[in-house]
PDB file of C-alpha atoms in Angstrom:
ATOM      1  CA  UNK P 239       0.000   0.000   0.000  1.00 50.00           C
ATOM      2  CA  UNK P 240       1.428   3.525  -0.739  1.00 49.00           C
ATOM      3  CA  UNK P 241       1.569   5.881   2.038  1.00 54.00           C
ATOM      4  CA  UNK P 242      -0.717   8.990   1.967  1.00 56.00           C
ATOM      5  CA  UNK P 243       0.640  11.955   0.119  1.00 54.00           C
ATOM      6  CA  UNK P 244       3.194   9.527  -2.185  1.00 54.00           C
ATOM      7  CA  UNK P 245       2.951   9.567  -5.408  1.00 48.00           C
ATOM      8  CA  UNK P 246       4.696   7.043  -8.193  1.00 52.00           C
ATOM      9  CA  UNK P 247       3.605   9.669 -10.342  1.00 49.00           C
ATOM     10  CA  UNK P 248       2.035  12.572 -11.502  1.00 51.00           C
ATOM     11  CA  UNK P 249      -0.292  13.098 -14.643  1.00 50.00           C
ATOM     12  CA  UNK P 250      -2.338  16.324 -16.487  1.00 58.00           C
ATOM     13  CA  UNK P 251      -4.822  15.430 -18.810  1.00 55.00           C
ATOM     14  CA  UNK P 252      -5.662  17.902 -20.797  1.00 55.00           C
ATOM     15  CA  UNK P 253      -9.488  18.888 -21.977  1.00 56.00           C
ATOM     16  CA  UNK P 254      -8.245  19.794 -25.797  1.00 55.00           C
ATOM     17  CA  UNK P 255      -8.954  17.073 -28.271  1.00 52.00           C
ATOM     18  CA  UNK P 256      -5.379  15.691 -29.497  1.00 52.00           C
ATOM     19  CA  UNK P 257      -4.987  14.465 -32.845  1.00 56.00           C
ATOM     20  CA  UNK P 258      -5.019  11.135 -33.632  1.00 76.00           C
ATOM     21  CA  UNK P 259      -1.591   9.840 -34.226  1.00 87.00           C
ATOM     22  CA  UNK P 260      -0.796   7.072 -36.658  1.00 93.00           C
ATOM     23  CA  UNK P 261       1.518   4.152 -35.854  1.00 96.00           C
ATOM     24  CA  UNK P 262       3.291   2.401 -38.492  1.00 98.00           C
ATOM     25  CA  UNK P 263       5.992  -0.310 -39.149  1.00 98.00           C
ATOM     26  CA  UNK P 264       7.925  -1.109 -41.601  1.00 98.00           C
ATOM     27  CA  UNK P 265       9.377  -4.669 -42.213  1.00 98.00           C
ATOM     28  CA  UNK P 266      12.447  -3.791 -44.191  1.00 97.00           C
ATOM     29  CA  UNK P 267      12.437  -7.630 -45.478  1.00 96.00           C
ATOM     30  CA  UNK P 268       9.118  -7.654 -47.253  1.00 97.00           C
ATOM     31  CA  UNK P 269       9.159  -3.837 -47.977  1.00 97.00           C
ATOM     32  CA  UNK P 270       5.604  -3.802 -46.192  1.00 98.00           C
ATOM     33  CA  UNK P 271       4.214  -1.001 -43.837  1.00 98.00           C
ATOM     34  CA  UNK P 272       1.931  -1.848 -41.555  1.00 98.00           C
ATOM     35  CA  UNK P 273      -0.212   1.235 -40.341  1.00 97.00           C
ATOM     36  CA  UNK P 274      -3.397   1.902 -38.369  1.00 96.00           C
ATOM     37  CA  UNK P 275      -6.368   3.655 -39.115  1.00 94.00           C
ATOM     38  CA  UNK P 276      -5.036   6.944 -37.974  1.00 94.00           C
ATOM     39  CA  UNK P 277      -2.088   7.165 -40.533  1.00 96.00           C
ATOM     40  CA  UNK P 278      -4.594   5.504 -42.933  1.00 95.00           C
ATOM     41  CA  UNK P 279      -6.295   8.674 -43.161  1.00 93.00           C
ATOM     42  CA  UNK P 280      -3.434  10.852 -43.099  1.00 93.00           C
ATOM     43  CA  UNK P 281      -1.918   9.201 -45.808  1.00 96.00           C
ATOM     44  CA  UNK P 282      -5.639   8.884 -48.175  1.00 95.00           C
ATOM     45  CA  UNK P 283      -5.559   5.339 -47.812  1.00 96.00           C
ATOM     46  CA  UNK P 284      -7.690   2.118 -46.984  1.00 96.00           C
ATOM     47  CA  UNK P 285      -7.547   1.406 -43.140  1.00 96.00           C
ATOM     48  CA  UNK P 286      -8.380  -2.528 -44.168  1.00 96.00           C
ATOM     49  CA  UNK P 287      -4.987  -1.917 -46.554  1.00 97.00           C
ATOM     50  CA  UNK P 288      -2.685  -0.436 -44.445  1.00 97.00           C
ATOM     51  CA  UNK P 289      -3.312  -2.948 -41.051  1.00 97.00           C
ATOM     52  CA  UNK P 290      -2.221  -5.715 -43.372  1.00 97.00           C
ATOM     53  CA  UNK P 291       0.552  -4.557 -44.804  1.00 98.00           C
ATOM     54  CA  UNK P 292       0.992  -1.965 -48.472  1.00 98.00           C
ATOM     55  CA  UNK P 293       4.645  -1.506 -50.237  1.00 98.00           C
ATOM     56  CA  UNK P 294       6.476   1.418 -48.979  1.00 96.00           C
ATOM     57  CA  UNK P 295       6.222   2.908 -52.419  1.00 96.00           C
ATOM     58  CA  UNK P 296       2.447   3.277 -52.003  1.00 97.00           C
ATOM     59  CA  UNK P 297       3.245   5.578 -49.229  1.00 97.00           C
ATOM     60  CA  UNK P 298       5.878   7.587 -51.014  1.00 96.00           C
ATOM     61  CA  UNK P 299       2.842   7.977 -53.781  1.00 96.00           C
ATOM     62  CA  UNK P 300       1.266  10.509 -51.420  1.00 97.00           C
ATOM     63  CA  UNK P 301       3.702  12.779 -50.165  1.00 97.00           C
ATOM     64  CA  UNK P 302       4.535  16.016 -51.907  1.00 97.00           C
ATOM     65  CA  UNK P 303       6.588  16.032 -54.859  1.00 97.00           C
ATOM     66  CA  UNK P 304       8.855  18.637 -53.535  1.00 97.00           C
ATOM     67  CA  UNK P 305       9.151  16.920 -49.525  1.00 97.00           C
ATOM     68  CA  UNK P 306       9.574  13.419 -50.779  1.00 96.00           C
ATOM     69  CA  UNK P 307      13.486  13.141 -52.158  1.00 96.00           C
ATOM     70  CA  UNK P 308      14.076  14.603 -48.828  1.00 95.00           C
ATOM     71  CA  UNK P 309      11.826  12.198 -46.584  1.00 94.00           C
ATOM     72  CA  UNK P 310      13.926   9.298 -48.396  1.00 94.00           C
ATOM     73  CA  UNK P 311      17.339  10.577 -47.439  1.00 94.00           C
ATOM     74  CA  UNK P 312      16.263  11.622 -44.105  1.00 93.00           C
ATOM     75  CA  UNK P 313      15.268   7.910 -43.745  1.00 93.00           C
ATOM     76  CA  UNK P 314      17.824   5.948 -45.701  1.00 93.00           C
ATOM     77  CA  UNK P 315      20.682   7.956 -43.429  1.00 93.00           C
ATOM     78  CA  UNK P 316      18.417   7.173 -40.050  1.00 93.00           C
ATOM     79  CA  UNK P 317      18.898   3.558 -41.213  1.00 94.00           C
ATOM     80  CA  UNK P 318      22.408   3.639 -42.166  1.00 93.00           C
ATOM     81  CA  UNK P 319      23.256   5.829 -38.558  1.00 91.00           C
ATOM     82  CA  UNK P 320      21.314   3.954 -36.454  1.00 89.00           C
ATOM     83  CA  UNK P 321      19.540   7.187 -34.883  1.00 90.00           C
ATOM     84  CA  UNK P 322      15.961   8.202 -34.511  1.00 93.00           C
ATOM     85  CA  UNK P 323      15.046  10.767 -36.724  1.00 92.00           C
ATOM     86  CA  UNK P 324      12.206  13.598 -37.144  1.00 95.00           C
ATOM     87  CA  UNK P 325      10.762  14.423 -40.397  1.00 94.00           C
ATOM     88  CA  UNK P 326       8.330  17.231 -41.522  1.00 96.00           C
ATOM     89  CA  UNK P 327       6.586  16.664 -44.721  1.00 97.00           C
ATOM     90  CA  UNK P 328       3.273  17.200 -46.430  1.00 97.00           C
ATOM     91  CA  UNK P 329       1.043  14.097 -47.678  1.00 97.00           C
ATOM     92  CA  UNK P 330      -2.445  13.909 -49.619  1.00 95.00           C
ATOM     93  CA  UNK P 331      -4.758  13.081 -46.937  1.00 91.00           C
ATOM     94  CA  UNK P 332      -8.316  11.012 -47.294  1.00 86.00           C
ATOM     95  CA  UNK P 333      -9.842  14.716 -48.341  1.00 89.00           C
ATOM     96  CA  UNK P 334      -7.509  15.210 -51.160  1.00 91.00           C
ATOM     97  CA  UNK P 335      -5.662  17.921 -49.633  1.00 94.00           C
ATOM     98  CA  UNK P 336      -1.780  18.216 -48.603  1.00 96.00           C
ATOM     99  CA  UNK P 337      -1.516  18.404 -45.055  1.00 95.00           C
ATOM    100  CA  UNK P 338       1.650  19.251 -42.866  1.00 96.00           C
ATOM    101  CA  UNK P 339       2.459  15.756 -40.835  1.00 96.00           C
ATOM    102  CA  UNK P 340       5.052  15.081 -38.480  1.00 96.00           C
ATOM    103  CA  UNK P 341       7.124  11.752 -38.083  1.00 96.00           C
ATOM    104  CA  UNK P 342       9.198  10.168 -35.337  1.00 96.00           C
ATOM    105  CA  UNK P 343      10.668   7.077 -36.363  1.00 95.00           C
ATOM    106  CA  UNK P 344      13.728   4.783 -35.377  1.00 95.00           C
ATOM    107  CA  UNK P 345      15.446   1.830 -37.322  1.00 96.00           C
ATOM    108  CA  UNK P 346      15.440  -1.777 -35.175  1.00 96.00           C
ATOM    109  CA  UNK P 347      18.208  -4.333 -36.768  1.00 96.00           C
ATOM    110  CA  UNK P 348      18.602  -7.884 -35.786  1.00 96.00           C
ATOM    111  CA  UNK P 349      20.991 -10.032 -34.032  1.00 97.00           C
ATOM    112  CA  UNK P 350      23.341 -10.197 -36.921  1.00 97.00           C
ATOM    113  CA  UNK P 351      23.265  -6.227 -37.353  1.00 95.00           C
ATOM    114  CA  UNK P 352      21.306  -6.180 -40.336  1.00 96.00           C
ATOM    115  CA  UNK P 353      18.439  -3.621 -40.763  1.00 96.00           C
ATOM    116  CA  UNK P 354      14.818  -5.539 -40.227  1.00 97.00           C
ATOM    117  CA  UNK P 355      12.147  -2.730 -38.916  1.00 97.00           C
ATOM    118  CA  UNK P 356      11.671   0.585 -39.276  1.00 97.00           C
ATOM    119  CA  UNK P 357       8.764   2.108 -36.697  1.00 97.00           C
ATOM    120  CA  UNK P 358       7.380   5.142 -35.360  1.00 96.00           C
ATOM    121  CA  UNK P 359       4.405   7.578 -35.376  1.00 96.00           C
ATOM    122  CA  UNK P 360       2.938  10.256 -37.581  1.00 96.00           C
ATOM    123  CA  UNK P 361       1.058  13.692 -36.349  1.00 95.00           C
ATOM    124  CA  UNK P 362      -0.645  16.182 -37.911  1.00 93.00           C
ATOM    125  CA  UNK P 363       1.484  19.603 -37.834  1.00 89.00           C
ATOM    126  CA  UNK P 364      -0.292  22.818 -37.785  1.00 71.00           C
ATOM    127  CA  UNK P 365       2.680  24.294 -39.860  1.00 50.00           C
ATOM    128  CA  UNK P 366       5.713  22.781 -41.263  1.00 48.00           C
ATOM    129  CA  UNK P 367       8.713  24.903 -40.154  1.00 51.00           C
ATOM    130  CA  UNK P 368      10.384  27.582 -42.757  1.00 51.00           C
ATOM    131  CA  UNK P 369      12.786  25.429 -45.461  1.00 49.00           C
ATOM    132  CA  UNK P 370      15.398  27.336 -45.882  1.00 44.00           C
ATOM    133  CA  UNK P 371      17.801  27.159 -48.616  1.00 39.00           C
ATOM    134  CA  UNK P 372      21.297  27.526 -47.576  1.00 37.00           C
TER     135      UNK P 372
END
């Protein structure tokens, strides 16, 4: 029993409706992402599709022109340096529209080393920050 007045730990719970995040993997072997309803939507596709698996390229399909060469890279070098990584891109929703997302995703490998899943999550942004060319 915990004593009076101790706490393991402390929560706020916010009254503002969150958006609904979508949770994806990736199974680097079979080139299949696996994705919930959430990023279903996001991304303009099928929720029956995505929870059993759709090619990676499918994805790529609906992201902007312009914000995809970089999304690759961004992910290819997350993979190669074993980091997690943060992406901002736009993608043609269920509506039709382009809409700001943001990702969080991390590279798992196996015993031997060798890349095998790619996971993480996917937000709606309000804004993507300013791209700046250098």
């Amino acid at each position: 029993m915990i004593p009076e007045g101790d706490h393991l730990f402390s929560t706020q719970i916010s009254g503002e409706a969150m958006p609904d995040a979508g949770l994806f993997t990736w199974d680097l072997r079979s080139n299949l992402v696996y994705a919930d309803s959430a990023l279903a939507w996001l991304f303009g596709l099928e929720p029956d599709e995505t929870e059993h698996g759709l090619p990676l390229q499918t994805y790529m399909e609906r992201i902007h022109p312009q914000d995809a060469p970089v999304l690759a890279k961004q992910i290819n070098d997350a993979i190669v340096a074993e980091h997690p990584t943060v992406q901002n891109y736009r993608v043609l929703n269920q509506d039709g529209i382009y809409v700001a997302v943001c990702a969080f995703g991390r590279c798992f490998r196996d015993r031997e080393d060798v890349p095998v899943h790619y996971a993480g999550i996917v937000v709606p942004a309000e804004t993507l920050p300013d791209k700046k060319s250098h």
